[in-house]
mmCIF file of C-alpha atoms in Angstrom:
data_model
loop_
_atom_site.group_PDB
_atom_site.id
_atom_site.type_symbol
_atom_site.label_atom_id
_atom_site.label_comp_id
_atom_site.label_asym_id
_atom_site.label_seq_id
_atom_site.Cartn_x
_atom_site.Cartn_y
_atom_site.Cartn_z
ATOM 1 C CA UNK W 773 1.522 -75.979 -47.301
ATOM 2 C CA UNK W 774 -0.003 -76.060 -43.830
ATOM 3 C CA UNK W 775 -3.511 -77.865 -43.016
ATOM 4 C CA UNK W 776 -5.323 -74.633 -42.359
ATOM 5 C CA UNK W 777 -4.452 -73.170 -45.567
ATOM 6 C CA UNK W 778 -5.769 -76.417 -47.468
ATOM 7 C CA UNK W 779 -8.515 -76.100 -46.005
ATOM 8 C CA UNK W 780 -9.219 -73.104 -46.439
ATOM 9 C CA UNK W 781 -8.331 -73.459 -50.157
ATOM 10 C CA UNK W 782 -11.175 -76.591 -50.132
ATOM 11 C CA UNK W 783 -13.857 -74.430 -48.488
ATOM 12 C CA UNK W 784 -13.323 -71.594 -51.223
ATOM 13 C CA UNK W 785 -13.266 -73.847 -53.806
ATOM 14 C CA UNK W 786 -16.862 -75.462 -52.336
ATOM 15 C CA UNK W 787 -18.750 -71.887 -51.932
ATOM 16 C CA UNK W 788 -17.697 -70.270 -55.151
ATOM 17 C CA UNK W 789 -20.531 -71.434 -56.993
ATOM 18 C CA UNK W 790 -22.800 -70.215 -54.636
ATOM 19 C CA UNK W 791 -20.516 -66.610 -54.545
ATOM 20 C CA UNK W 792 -21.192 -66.470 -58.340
ATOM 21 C CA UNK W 793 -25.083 -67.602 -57.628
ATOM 22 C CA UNK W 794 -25.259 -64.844 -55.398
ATOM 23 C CA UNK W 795 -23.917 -61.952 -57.808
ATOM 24 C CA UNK W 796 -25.543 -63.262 -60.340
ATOM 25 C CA UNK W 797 -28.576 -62.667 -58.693
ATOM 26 C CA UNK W 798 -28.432 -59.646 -57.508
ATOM 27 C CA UNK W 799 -27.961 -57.666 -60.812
ATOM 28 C CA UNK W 800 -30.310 -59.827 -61.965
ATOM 29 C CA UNK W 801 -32.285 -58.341 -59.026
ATOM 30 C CA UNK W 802 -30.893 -54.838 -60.204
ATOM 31 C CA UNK W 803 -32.202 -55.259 -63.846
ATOM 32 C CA UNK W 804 -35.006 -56.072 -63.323
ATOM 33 C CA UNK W 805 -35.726 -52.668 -61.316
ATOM 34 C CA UNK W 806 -34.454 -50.635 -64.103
ATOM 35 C CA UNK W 807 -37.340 -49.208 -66.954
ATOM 36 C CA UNK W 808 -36.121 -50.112 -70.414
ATOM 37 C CA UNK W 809 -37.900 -47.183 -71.694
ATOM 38 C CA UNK W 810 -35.291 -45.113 -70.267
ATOM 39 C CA UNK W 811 -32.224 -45.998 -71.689
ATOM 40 C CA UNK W 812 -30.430 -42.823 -71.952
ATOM 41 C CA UNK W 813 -29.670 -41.315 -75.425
ATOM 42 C CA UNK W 814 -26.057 -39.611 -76.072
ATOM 43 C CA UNK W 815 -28.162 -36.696 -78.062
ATOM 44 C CA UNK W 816 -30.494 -35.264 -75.567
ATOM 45 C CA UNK W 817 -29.139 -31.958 -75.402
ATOM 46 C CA UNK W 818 -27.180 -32.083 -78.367
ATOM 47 C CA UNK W 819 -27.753 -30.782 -81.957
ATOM 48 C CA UNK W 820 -29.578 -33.621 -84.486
ATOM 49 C CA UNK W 821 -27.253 -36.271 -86.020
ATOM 50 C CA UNK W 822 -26.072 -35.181 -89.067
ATOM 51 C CA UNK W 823 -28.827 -36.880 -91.865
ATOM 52 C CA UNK W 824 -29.929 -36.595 -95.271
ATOM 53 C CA UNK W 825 -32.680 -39.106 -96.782
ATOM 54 C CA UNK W 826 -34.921 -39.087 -99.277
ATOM 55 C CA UNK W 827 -38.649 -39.274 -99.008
ATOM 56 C CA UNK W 828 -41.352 -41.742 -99.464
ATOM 57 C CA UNK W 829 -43.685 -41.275 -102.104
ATOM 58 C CA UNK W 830 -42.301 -38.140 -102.900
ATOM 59 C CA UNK W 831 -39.221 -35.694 -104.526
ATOM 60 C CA UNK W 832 -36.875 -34.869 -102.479
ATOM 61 C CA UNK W 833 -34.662 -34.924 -99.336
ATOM 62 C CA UNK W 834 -35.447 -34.954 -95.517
ATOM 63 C CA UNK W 835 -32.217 -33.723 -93.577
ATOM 64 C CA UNK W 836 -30.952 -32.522 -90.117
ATOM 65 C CA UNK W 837 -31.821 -28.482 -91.272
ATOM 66 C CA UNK W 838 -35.363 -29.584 -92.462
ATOM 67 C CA UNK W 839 -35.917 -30.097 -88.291
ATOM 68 C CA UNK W 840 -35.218 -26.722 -86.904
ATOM 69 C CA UNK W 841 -37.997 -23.538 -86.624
ATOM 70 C CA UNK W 842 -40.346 -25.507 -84.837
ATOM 71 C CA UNK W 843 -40.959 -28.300 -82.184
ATOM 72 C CA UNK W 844 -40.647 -31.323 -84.424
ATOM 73 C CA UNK W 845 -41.407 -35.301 -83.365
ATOM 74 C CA UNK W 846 -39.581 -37.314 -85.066
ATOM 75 C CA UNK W 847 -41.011 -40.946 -85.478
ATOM 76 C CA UNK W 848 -39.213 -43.582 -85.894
ATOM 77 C CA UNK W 849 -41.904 -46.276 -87.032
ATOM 78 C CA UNK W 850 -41.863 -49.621 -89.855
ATOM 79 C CA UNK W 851 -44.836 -51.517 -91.361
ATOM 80 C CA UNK W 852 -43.563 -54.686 -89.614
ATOM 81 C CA UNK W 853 -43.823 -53.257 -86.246
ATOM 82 C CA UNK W 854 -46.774 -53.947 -83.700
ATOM 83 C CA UNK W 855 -46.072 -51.357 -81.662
ATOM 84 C CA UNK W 856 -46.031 -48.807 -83.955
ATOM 85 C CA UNK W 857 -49.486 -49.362 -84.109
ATOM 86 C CA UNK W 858 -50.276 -49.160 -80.725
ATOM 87 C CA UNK W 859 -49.025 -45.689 -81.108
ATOM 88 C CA UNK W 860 -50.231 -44.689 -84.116
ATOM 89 C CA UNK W 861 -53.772 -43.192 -82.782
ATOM 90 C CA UNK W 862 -51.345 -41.014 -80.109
ATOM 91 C CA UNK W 863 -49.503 -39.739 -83.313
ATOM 92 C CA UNK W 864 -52.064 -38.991 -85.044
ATOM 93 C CA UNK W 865 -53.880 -37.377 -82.666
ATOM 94 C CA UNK W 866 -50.841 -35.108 -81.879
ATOM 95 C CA UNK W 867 -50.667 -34.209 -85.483
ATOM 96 C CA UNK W 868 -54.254 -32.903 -85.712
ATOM 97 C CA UNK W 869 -53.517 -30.915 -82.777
ATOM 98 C CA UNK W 870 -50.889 -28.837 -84.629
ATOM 99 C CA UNK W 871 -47.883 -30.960 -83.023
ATOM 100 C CA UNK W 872 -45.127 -30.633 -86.143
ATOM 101 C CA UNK W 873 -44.383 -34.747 -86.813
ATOM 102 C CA UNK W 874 -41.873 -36.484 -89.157
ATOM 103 C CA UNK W 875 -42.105 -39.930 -90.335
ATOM 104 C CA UNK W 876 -38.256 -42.134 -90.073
ATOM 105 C CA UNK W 877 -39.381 -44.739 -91.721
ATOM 106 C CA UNK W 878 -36.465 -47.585 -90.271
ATOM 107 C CA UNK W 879 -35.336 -50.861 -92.566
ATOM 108 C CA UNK W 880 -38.488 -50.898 -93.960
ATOM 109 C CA UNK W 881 -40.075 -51.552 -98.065
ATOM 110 C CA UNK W 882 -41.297 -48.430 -99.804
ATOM 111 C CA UNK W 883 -44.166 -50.695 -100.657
ATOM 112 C CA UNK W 884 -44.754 -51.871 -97.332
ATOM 113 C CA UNK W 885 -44.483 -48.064 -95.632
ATOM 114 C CA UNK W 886 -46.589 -46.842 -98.109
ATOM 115 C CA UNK W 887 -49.504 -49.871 -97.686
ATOM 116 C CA UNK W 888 -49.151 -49.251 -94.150
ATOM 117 C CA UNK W 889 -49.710 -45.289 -94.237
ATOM 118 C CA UNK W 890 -52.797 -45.770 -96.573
ATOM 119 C CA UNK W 891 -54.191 -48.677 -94.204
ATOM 120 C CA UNK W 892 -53.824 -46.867 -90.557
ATOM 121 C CA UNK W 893 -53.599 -43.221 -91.855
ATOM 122 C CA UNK W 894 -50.697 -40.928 -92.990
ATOM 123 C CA UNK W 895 -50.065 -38.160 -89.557
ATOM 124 C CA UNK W 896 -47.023 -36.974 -90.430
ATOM 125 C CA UNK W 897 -45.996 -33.914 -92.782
ATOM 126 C CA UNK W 898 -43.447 -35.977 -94.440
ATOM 127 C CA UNK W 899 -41.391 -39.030 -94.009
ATOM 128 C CA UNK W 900 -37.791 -39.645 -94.557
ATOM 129 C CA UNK W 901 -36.698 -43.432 -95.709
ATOM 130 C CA UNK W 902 -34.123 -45.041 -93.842
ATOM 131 C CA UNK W 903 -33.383 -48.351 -95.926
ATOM 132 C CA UNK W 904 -30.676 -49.860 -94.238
ATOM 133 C CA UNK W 905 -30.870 -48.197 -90.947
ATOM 134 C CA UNK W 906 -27.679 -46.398 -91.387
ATOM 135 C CA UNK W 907 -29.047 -43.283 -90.217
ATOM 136 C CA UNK W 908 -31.087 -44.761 -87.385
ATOM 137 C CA UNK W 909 -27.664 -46.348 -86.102
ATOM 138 C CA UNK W 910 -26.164 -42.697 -86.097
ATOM 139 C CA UNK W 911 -29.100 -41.185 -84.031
ATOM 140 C CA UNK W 912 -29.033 -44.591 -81.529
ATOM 141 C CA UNK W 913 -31.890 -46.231 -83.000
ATOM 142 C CA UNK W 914 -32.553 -49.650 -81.107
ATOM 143 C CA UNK W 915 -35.616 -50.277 -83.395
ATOM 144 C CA UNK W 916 -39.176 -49.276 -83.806
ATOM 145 C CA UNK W 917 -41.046 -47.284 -82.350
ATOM 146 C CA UNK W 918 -38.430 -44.744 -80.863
ATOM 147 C CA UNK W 919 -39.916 -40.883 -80.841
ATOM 148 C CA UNK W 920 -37.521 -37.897 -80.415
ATOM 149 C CA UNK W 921 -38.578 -34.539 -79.749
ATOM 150 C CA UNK W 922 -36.698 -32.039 -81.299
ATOM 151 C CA UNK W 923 -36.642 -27.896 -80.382
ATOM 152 C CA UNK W 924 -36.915 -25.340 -82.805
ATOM 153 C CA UNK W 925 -32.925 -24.838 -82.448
ATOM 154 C CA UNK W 926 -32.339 -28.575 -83.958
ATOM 155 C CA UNK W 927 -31.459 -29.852 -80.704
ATOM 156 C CA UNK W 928 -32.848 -33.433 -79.321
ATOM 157 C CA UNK W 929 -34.756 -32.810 -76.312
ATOM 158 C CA UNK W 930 -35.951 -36.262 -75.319
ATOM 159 C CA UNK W 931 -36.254 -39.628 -76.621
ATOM 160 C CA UNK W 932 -38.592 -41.894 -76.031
ATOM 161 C CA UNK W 933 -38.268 -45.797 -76.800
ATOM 162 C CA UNK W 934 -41.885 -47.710 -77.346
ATOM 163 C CA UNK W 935 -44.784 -46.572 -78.238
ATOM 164 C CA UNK W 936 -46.017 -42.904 -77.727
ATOM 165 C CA UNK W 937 -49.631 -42.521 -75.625
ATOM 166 C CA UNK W 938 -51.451 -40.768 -73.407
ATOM 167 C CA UNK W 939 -49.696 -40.941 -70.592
ATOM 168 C CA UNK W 940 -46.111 -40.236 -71.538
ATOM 169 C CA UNK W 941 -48.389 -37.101 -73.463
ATOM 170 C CA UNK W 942 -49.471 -35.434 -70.847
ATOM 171 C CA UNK W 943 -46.533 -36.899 -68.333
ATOM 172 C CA UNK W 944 -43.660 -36.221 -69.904
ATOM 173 C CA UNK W 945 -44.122 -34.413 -73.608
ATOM 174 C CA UNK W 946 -46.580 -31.286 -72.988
ATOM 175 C CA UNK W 947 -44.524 -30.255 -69.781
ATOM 176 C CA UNK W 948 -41.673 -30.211 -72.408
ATOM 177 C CA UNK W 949 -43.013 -28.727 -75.190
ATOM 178 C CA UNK W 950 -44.000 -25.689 -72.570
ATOM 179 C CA UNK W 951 -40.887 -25.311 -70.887
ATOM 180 C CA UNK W 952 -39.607 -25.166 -74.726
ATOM 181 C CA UNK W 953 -42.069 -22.799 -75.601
ATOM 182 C CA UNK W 954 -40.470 -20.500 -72.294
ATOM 183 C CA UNK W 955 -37.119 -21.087 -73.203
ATOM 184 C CA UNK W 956 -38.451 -19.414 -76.858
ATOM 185 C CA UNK W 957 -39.589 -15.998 -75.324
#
């Protein structure tokens, strides 16, 4: 082996750590630009996940056919989840307005939902119990609260990871709903 090659050998061998530093950083860099809220969802523009889960507090099954004939929120929410009360107010609010919402209750008690729901309120029409988070796993559930909205069709329009409020209201869900609402006529 010649000199110059040794050496050259030696000098790679002394900046490689600061090579990896370097990459490192910069999608580190790159990360940190990107919104976690927007982690794209494989059924936005799809049909609704096959389902079928019973209800809290009550007879009965929720399933994938229970969400079409109307522009349905489903709400993915748990009694052990903060955030889900941050939104709750927005939820609520939507619900008095006439906005068709569904409870997913996700890996939470019965006891524990229901406490919850009698504590902070009860918005939505019913609520479908997902014990294990089976379900949630098929519709890409990362945990609560995750919000989909859902056309009259069945098919998942949006999703929206954290909590619902005013601003992703009248930013990003009412233009929605109307340009569903066109779509309809």
């Amino acid at each position: 082996m010649s000199e110059q090659t040794i050496n050259n050998t030696s000098l790679l061998k002394r900046l490689m750590p600061l090579i990896i530093f370097i990459m490192l950083a910069a999608i580190l860099a790159i990360g940190l630009t990107l919104n976690p809220r927007e982690v794209p969802s494989p059924f936005v523009g799809k049909a609704a996940p096959e389902f079928v889960l019973p209800l809290l507090n009550a007879e009965g099954k929720l399933s994938h056919e229970d969400l079409k004939g109307d522009i349905t929120l489903l709400n993915v929410f748990a009694s052990w989840c903060y955030a889900c009360r941050a939104e709750h107010k927005a939820i609520t609010k939507l619900s008095k307005n006439g906005f068709r919402v569904i409870g997913f209750n996700y890996k939470d008690k019965p006891e524990d939902a229901t406490a919850w729901l009698r504590r902070f309120g009860n918005p939505y029409q019913v609520v479908a119990q997902d014990l294990d988070g089976r379900v949630g796993m098929d519709w890409g559930v990362y945990g609560a609260p995750e919000t989909f909205v859902i056309d009259h069709n069945g098919m998942v329009r949006d999703k929206r990871i954290g909590p619902v409020d005013a601003e992703y209201i009248r930013e990003e869900l009412m233009p929605l709903v109307e340009k569903i609402r066109r779509e309809q006529t």
